[in-house]
Amino acid sequence: MSENLRFDGRVVVITGAGSGLGRAYALEFAKRGAKIVVNDLGGSVKGEGKSTRAADEVAEMVRNAGSVAAVNYDSVENGDKIIKTAIDAFGRVDIIINNAGILRDVSMLKMTSSDWDTIINVHLKGTFSVTKAAWKYFKDQGYGRIVNTSSGSGIYGNFGQANYGAAKMGIHGFTQVLAKEGEKYNIKANSICPVAASRMTQDLFTPELMELLVPEKIVPFVVCLCHESCKENGGLFEVAGGWFTRLRWQRAQGAFLKGKFTAEDVKKEWTKVNCFNGLNDYPTGTQDTIGKIISFSSENAKPKL
Ligand SMILES: NC(=O)c1ccc[n+]([C@@H]2O[C@H](COP(=O)([O-])OP(=O)(O)OC[C@H]3O[C@@H](n4cnc5c(N)ncnc54)[C@H](O)[C@@H]3O)[C@@H](O)[C@H]2O)c1
């Protein structure tokens, strides 16, 4: 039984908690004293169909672990219903783990609007919808923790996943805005890029990798991000098989051209545009960009001695 990072009295909403990572989160939070809303639509990996079975089974496992669970079978696109389940059952919501997800992998040439919309709706709109419904409670109580689920597919790109990659990168953009808006209310939002054995990845990984990448190796990091002691806000973390690391933006040397200039002038600067050598410039806001341009402009405005 655990330990220092306790969640007694806290209510955690876990979307897509019926299998894979979501189920593993639910079982760990149960051991740590949280009350849990187990949400799952119960469809296939492609998002077809629905069922109450997966959510019911996990809720039962949470109760067997000595905690309390409320079950919700709505799609994350209806976030207000999921948060209502938390409020009706427990009177509050403290933590949301936006985890539900599906895949519709297909190359760009063959991707239909329906493939695109379905993925954007479940991942990006779903993450927004649940967060939007919880936000007013977080703001009023001066407390909230949000973990959003991004993916290397969005960060790096992955063949056949234009829809999924766009949604997952969009989710991290969303996280970064939440972090800035939520900071003064003690609402912290972070994104993870997990790699884990689940029904989503079982056809991609060898049996050895499936064993190495069990969801339980993601869970401790997410527990840290959800705890009241967590100071992280707006972070993006790769988490897989016992490996935990932060990702961030790095700016190259860049080039600044004054006055009028042509495409040919820009082309001559290409090396500087791409040069990271020896530079430690890690921007965190658009003010960094504007500040840089103002400082270049004013340097150029100074009379040369
Ligand atoms: N497994 C990986 O390597 C990996 C990598 C990067 C990102 N992810 C992301 O991690 C999250 C969890 O994935 P997983 O690997 O555990 O897969 P999983 O298929 O085991 O779990 C996803 C769960 O979400 C539920 N779900 C799907 N659509 C829903 C909806 N509209 N509303 C509510 N519930 C819904 C499913 O029923 C399922 O139980 C997903 O967002 C996925 O995109 C996973």
Coordinates of C-alpha atoms and ligand atoms in Angstrom, one line a residue:
M1 CA 0.0 0.0 0.0
S2 CA 1.2 3.4 -0.8
E3 CA 3.0 5.6 0.6
N4 CA 3.7 9.3 0.4
L5 CA 2.0 10.4 -2.8
R6 CA -1.6 9.9 -1.5
F7 CA -4.8 11.1 -3.1
D8 CA -7.2 10.7 -0.1
G9 CA -10.3 12.9 -0.7
R10 CA -9.3 13.6 -4.3
V11 CA -11.5 12.7 -7.2
V12 CA -9.8 11.6 -10.4
V13 CA -11.6 11.3 -13.8
I14 CA -9.9 8.8 -16.1
T15 CA -11.2 8.7 -19.7
G16 CA -10.7 5.4 -21.6
A17 CA -10.2 3.7 -18.3
G18 CA -11.6 0.4 -19.5
S19 CA -8.3 -1.0 -20.9
G20 CA -4.6 -0.4 -21.5
L21 CA -3.1 2.7 -19.8
G22 CA -6.4 4.0 -18.5
R23 CA -7.1 0.8 -16.6
A24 CA -3.6 0.7 -15.1
Y25 CA -4.0 4.4 -13.9
A26 CA -7.4 3.5 -12.3
L27 CA -5.9 0.6 -10.3
E28 CA -3.0 2.6 -9.0
F29 CA -5.1 5.6 -8.0
A30 CA -7.4 3.2 -6.2
K31 CA -4.5 2.0 -4.1
R32 CA -3.5 5.6 -3.3
G33 CA -6.9 6.6 -1.9
A34 CA -8.5 8.5 -4.8
K35 CA -12.2 8.3 -5.7
I36 CA -12.3 7.4 -9.3
V37 CA -14.6 8.1 -12.3
V38 CA -14.1 5.2 -14.7
N39 CA -15.1 6.4 -18.1
D40 CA -15.1 4.2 -21.2
L41 CA -17.2 4.0 -24.3
G42 CA -16.2 0.4 -24.8
G43 CA -15.8 0.3 -28.6
S44 CA -13.1 -1.2 -30.8
V45 CA -9.7 0.2 -31.4
K46 CA -11.1 1.8 -34.5
G47 CA -13.9 3.4 -32.4
E48 CA -16.7 1.2 -33.7
G49 CA -19.5 0.0 -31.4
K50 CA -19.8 0.5 -27.7
S51 CA -20.2 -1.6 -24.5
T52 CA -20.5 -1.1 -20.8
R53 CA -18.4 -4.2 -20.0
A54 CA -14.9 -2.8 -19.9
A55 CA -15.8 0.2 -17.6
D56 CA -17.8 -2.1 -15.3
E57 CA -15.0 -4.5 -15.0
V58 CA -12.5 -1.8 -14.1
A59 CA -14.9 -0.2 -11.6
E60 CA -15.2 -3.6 -9.9
M61 CA -11.4 -3.9 -9.8
V62 CA -11.2 -0.5 -8.2
R63 CA -13.7 -1.4 -5.5
N64 CA -11.9 -4.7 -4.9
A65 CA -8.8 -2.6 -4.3
G66 CA -10.6 -0.9 -1.5
S67 CA -11.5 2.4 -3.2
V68 CA -14.7 3.8 -4.6
A69 CA -15.6 4.1 -8.3
A70 CA -18.4 5.8 -10.3
V71 CA -18.8 4.5 -13.9
N72 CA -19.5 6.6 -17.0
Y73 CA -20.1 5.1 -20.5
D74 CA -20.2 8.3 -22.5
S75 CA -17.9 9.3 -25.3
V76 CA -15.3 11.9 -24.3
E77 CA -16.9 14.2 -26.9
N78 CA -19.6 14.7 -24.2
G79 CA -17.3 15.8 -21.5
D80 CA -20.0 17.5 -19.5
K81 CA -21.7 14.2 -18.9
I82 CA -18.5 12.7 -17.6
I83 CA -17.8 15.5 -15.2
K84 CA -21.5 15.4 -14.1
T85 CA -20.9 11.8 -13.1
A86 CA -18.0 13.0 -10.8
I87 CA -20.0 15.8 -9.3
D88 CA -23.2 13.7 -8.8
A89 CA -21.2 10.8 -7.2
F90 CA -18.5 12.7 -5.2
G91 CA -19.4 16.4 -5.2
R92 CA -16.1 17.5 -6.7
V93 CA -13.4 16.8 -9.3
D94 CA -9.6 17.4 -8.8
I95 CA -7.8 15.5 -11.5
I96 CA -8.5 14.6 -15.1
I97 CA -6.5 12.2 -17.1
N98 CA -7.5 12.6 -20.8
N99 CA -6.5 9.2 -22.0
A100 CA -9.3 7.8 -24.2
G101 CA -8.3 7.1 -27.8
I102 CA -8.7 5.2 -31.0
L103 CA -6.9 4.8 -34.3
R104 CA -8.0 5.2 -38.0
D105 CA -4.6 4.7 -39.7
V106 CA -4.6 5.3 -43.5
S107 CA -2.2 7.0 -45.9
M108 CA -3.0 10.6 -46.9
L109 CA -4.2 9.7 -50.4
K110 CA -6.8 7.3 -49.0
M111 CA -7.8 9.3 -45.9
T112 CA -11.5 10.4 -45.9
S113 CA -13.0 13.3 -44.1
S114 CA -14.7 10.8 -41.9
D115 CA -11.3 9.2 -40.9
W116 CA -10.1 12.7 -40.1
D117 CA -13.1 14.0 -38.2
T118 CA -13.5 10.8 -36.1
I119 CA -9.9 11.0 -34.8
I120 CA -10.0 14.8 -34.2
N121 CA -13.3 14.4 -32.4
V122 CA -12.3 11.7 -30.0
H123 CA -8.7 12.9 -29.2
L124 CA -8.7 16.7 -29.6
K125 CA -12.3 17.6 -29.1
G126 CA -12.7 14.9 -26.4
T127 CA -9.7 16.3 -24.5
F128 CA -11.2 19.8 -24.8
S129 CA -14.7 18.7 -23.9
V130 CA -13.8 17.0 -20.6
T131 CA -11.3 19.7 -19.6
K132 CA -13.8 22.5 -20.4
A133 CA -16.5 20.8 -18.2
A134 CA -14.0 20.5 -15.3
W135 CA -12.3 23.9 -15.6
K136 CA -14.9 25.9 -13.7
Y137 CA -14.7 23.5 -10.7
F138 CA -10.9 23.7 -10.8
K139 CA -10.9 27.5 -11.0
D140 CA -13.5 27.9 -8.2
Q141 CA -11.6 25.5 -5.8
G142 CA -8.1 26.9 -6.8
Y143 CA -6.9 23.4 -7.6
G144 CA -6.7 21.1 -10.6
R145 CA -4.3 18.6 -12.2
I146 CA -4.6 17.6 -15.9
V147 CA -2.6 15.0 -17.8
N148 CA -3.2 15.0 -21.5
T149 CA -2.1 12.2 -23.8
S150 CA -0.1 13.2 -26.8
S151 CA 2.0 10.9 -28.9
G152 CA 5.3 10.7 -30.8
S153 CA 3.1 10.4 -33.9
G154 CA 2.3 14.1 -33.5
I155 CA 5.7 15.2 -32.2
Y156 CA 7.8 13.4 -34.8
G157 CA 5.2 12.3 -37.5
N158 CA 4.3 8.8 -38.3
F159 CA 3.3 7.2 -41.6
G160 CA -0.4 6.8 -42.1
Q161 CA -1.4 8.9 -39.1
A162 CA -2.0 12.4 -40.4
N163 CA -5.3 12.5 -38.5
Y164 CA -3.9 11.1 -35.3
G165 CA -0.6 13.0 -35.4
A166 CA -2.5 16.3 -35.9
A167 CA -4.8 15.6 -33.0
K168 CA -2.0 14.5 -30.7
M169 CA 0.2 17.6 -31.5
G170 CA -3.0 19.7 -31.1
I171 CA -3.4 18.2 -27.7
H172 CA 0.0 19.4 -26.6
G173 CA -0.8 22.9 -28.0
F174 CA -3.9 22.8 -25.9
T175 CA -1.9 21.8 -22.8
Q176 CA 0.5 24.7 -23.2
V177 CA -2.4 27.2 -23.3
L178 CA -4.1 25.5 -20.3
A179 CA -0.8 25.8 -18.4
K180 CA -0.6 29.5 -19.0
E181 CA -4.3 30.2 -18.2
G182 CA -4.4 27.9 -15.2
E183 CA -1.1 28.8 -13.4
K184 CA -2.7 31.5 -11.2
Y185 CA -5.4 29.1 -10.1
N186 CA -3.0 26.3 -9.2
I187 CA -4.2 24.3 -12.2
K188 CA -1.3 22.4 -13.7
A189 CA -1.6 20.8 -17.1
N190 CA 1.0 18.5 -18.7
S191 CA 1.2 16.2 -21.7
I192 CA 2.7 12.7 -21.9
C193 CA 3.9 10.8 -25.0
P194 CA 3.6 7.2 -23.8
V195 CA 4.7 4.1 -25.6
A196 CA 3.0 1.1 -24.0
A197 CA 1.8 -2.4 -24.7
S198 CA -2.0 -2.3 -25.3
R199 CA -4.6 -3.5 -27.8
M200 CA -3.6 -0.4 -29.8
T201 CA 0.0 -1.6 -30.2
Q202 CA -0.2 -5.4 -29.9
D203 CA 0.2 -5.9 -33.7
L204 CA 3.2 -3.6 -33.8
F205 CA 5.4 -4.9 -31.0
T206 CA 7.2 -8.2 -30.5
P207 CA 6.3 -10.2 -27.4
E208 CA 9.6 -9.0 -25.8
L209 CA 8.7 -5.4 -26.4
M210 CA 5.1 -6.0 -25.1
E211 CA 6.7 -7.2 -21.9
L212 CA 9.2 -4.3 -21.6
L213 CA 6.5 -1.7 -22.3
V214 CA 3.8 -2.7 -19.9
P215 CA 1.4 0.2 -19.0
E216 CA 2.4 -0.2 -15.3
K217 CA 5.7 1.4 -16.2
I218 CA 4.0 4.6 -17.3
V219 CA 1.7 4.9 -14.3
P220 CA 4.2 6.1 -11.6
F221 CA 5.2 9.1 -13.7
V222 CA 1.5 10.1 -14.2
V223 CA 0.9 9.7 -10.5
C224 CA 3.7 12.3 -9.9
L225 CA 2.2 14.7 -12.4
C226 CA -1.3 14.4 -10.8
H227 CA -0.1 14.9 -7.2
E228 CA -0.7 18.2 -5.3
S229 CA 3.1 18.5 -4.8
C230 CA 3.6 18.6 -8.6
K231 CA 5.0 21.9 -9.8
E232 CA 5.4 21.0 -13.4
N233 CA 3.1 23.0 -15.8
G234 CA 3.0 22.9 -19.6
G235 CA 5.5 20.1 -19.9
L236 CA 5.8 17.4 -22.5
F237 CA 7.3 14.1 -21.4
E238 CA 8.2 10.9 -23.2
V239 CA 7.4 8.0 -20.9
A240 CA 8.0 4.3 -21.8
G241 CA 9.3 1.1 -20.3
G242 CA 10.9 2.9 -17.3
W243 CA 12.3 5.8 -19.3
F244 CA 11.0 9.3 -18.4
T245 CA 12.3 12.4 -20.2
R246 CA 11.2 16.0 -21.0
L247 CA 11.0 17.4 -24.5
R248 CA 11.3 21.1 -25.3
W249 CA 11.7 23.5 -28.2
Q250 CA 15.1 24.7 -29.2
R251 CA 15.7 27.7 -31.5
A252 CA 18.5 27.8 -34.0
Q253 CA 20.9 30.8 -34.6
G254 CA 18.6 32.2 -37.2
A255 CA 19.1 35.1 -39.6
F256 CA 17.9 38.7 -39.5
L257 CA 17.7 40.7 -42.7
K258 CA 17.1 44.4 -42.6
G259 CA 15.2 46.5 -45.1
K260 CA 13.9 45.0 -48.3
F261 CA 15.2 41.5 -49.1
T262 CA 14.5 38.8 -51.7
A263 CA 14.1 35.0 -51.6
E264 CA 17.7 34.8 -52.9
D265 CA 18.9 36.8 -49.9
V266 CA 17.0 34.4 -47.6
K267 CA 18.5 31.4 -49.3
K268 CA 22.0 32.6 -48.6
E269 CA 21.2 32.6 -44.9
W270 CA 19.9 28.9 -44.9
T271 CA 22.9 27.6 -42.8
K272 CA 22.2 30.1 -40.0
V273 CA 18.5 29.3 -40.1
N274 CA 19.4 25.7 -39.3
C275 CA 22.4 26.1 -37.1
F276 CA 22.0 24.9 -33.5
N277 CA 25.8 24.5 -32.8
G278 CA 26.7 25.7 -29.4
L279 CA 23.4 27.5 -28.8
N280 CA 21.2 27.2 -25.8
D281 CA 18.1 29.1 -26.8
Y282 CA 14.9 27.4 -25.6
P283 CA 12.0 29.7 -26.2
T284 CA 8.8 29.3 -24.1
G285 CA 6.5 31.9 -25.5
T286 CA 5.8 34.2 -28.4
Q287 CA 7.1 37.1 -26.4
D288 CA 10.6 35.5 -26.8
T289 CA 10.2 35.7 -30.6
I290 CA 8.9 39.3 -30.6
G291 CA 11.6 40.3 -28.1
K292 CA 14.3 38.9 -30.4
I293 CA 12.9 40.8 -33.5
I294 CA 12.7 44.1 -31.5
S295 CA 16.3 43.6 -30.3
F296 CA 17.6 42.9 -33.8
S297 CA 15.7 45.9 -35.2
S298 CA 17.0 48.3 -32.6
E299 CA 20.6 46.9 -32.9
N300 CA 20.3 47.6 -36.6
A301 CA 18.9 51.0 -36.0
K302 CA 21.9 52.1 -33.9
P303 CA 24.5 54.2 -35.8
K304 CA 27.6 52.1 -36.6
L305 CA 30.7 53.5 -34.8
Ligands
LIG1 N1 -0.1 2.5 -26.4 C1 0.8 3.4 -26.9 O1 2.0 3.0 -27.2 C2 0.4 4.8 -27.1 C3 1.3 5.7 -27.7 C4 1.0 7.0 -27.8 C5 -0.2 7.5 -27.3 N2 -1.1 6.6 -26.8 C6 -2.4 7.1 -26.3 O2 -2.6 6.6 -25.0 C7 -4.0 6.5 -24.8 C8 -4.4 5.2 -24.3 O3 -4.2 4.2 -25.2 P1 -4.0 2.6 -25.0 O4 -2.7 2.2 -25.6 O5 -4.1 2.3 -23.5 O6 -5.2 2.0 -25.8 P2 -6.5 1.2 -25.5 O7 -7.2 1.0 -26.7 O8 -6.1 0.0 -24.6 O9 -7.3 2.2 -24.5 C9 -8.1 3.3 -25.0 C10 -9.4 3.2 -24.3 O10 -10.1 4.4 -24.7 C11 -11.5 4.0 -24.8 N3 -12.2 4.9 -25.8 C12 -12.0 5.1 -27.1 N4 -12.8 6.0 -27.6 C13 -13.5 6.5 -26.5 C14 -14.4 7.6 -26.4 N5 -14.8 8.3 -27.5 N6 -14.9 7.9 -25.2 C15 -14.5 7.2 -24.1 N7 -13.6 6.2 -24.2 C16 -13.1 5.9 -25.4 C17 -11.4 2.6 -25.4 O11 -12.7 1.9 -25.2 C18 -10.3 2.0 -24.7 O12 -10.7 1.3 -23.5 C19 -4.7 6.9 -26.2 O13 -5.0 8.2 -26.2 C20 -3.6 6.6 -27.2 O14 -3.8 7.4 -28.3 C21 -0.8 5.3 -26.7

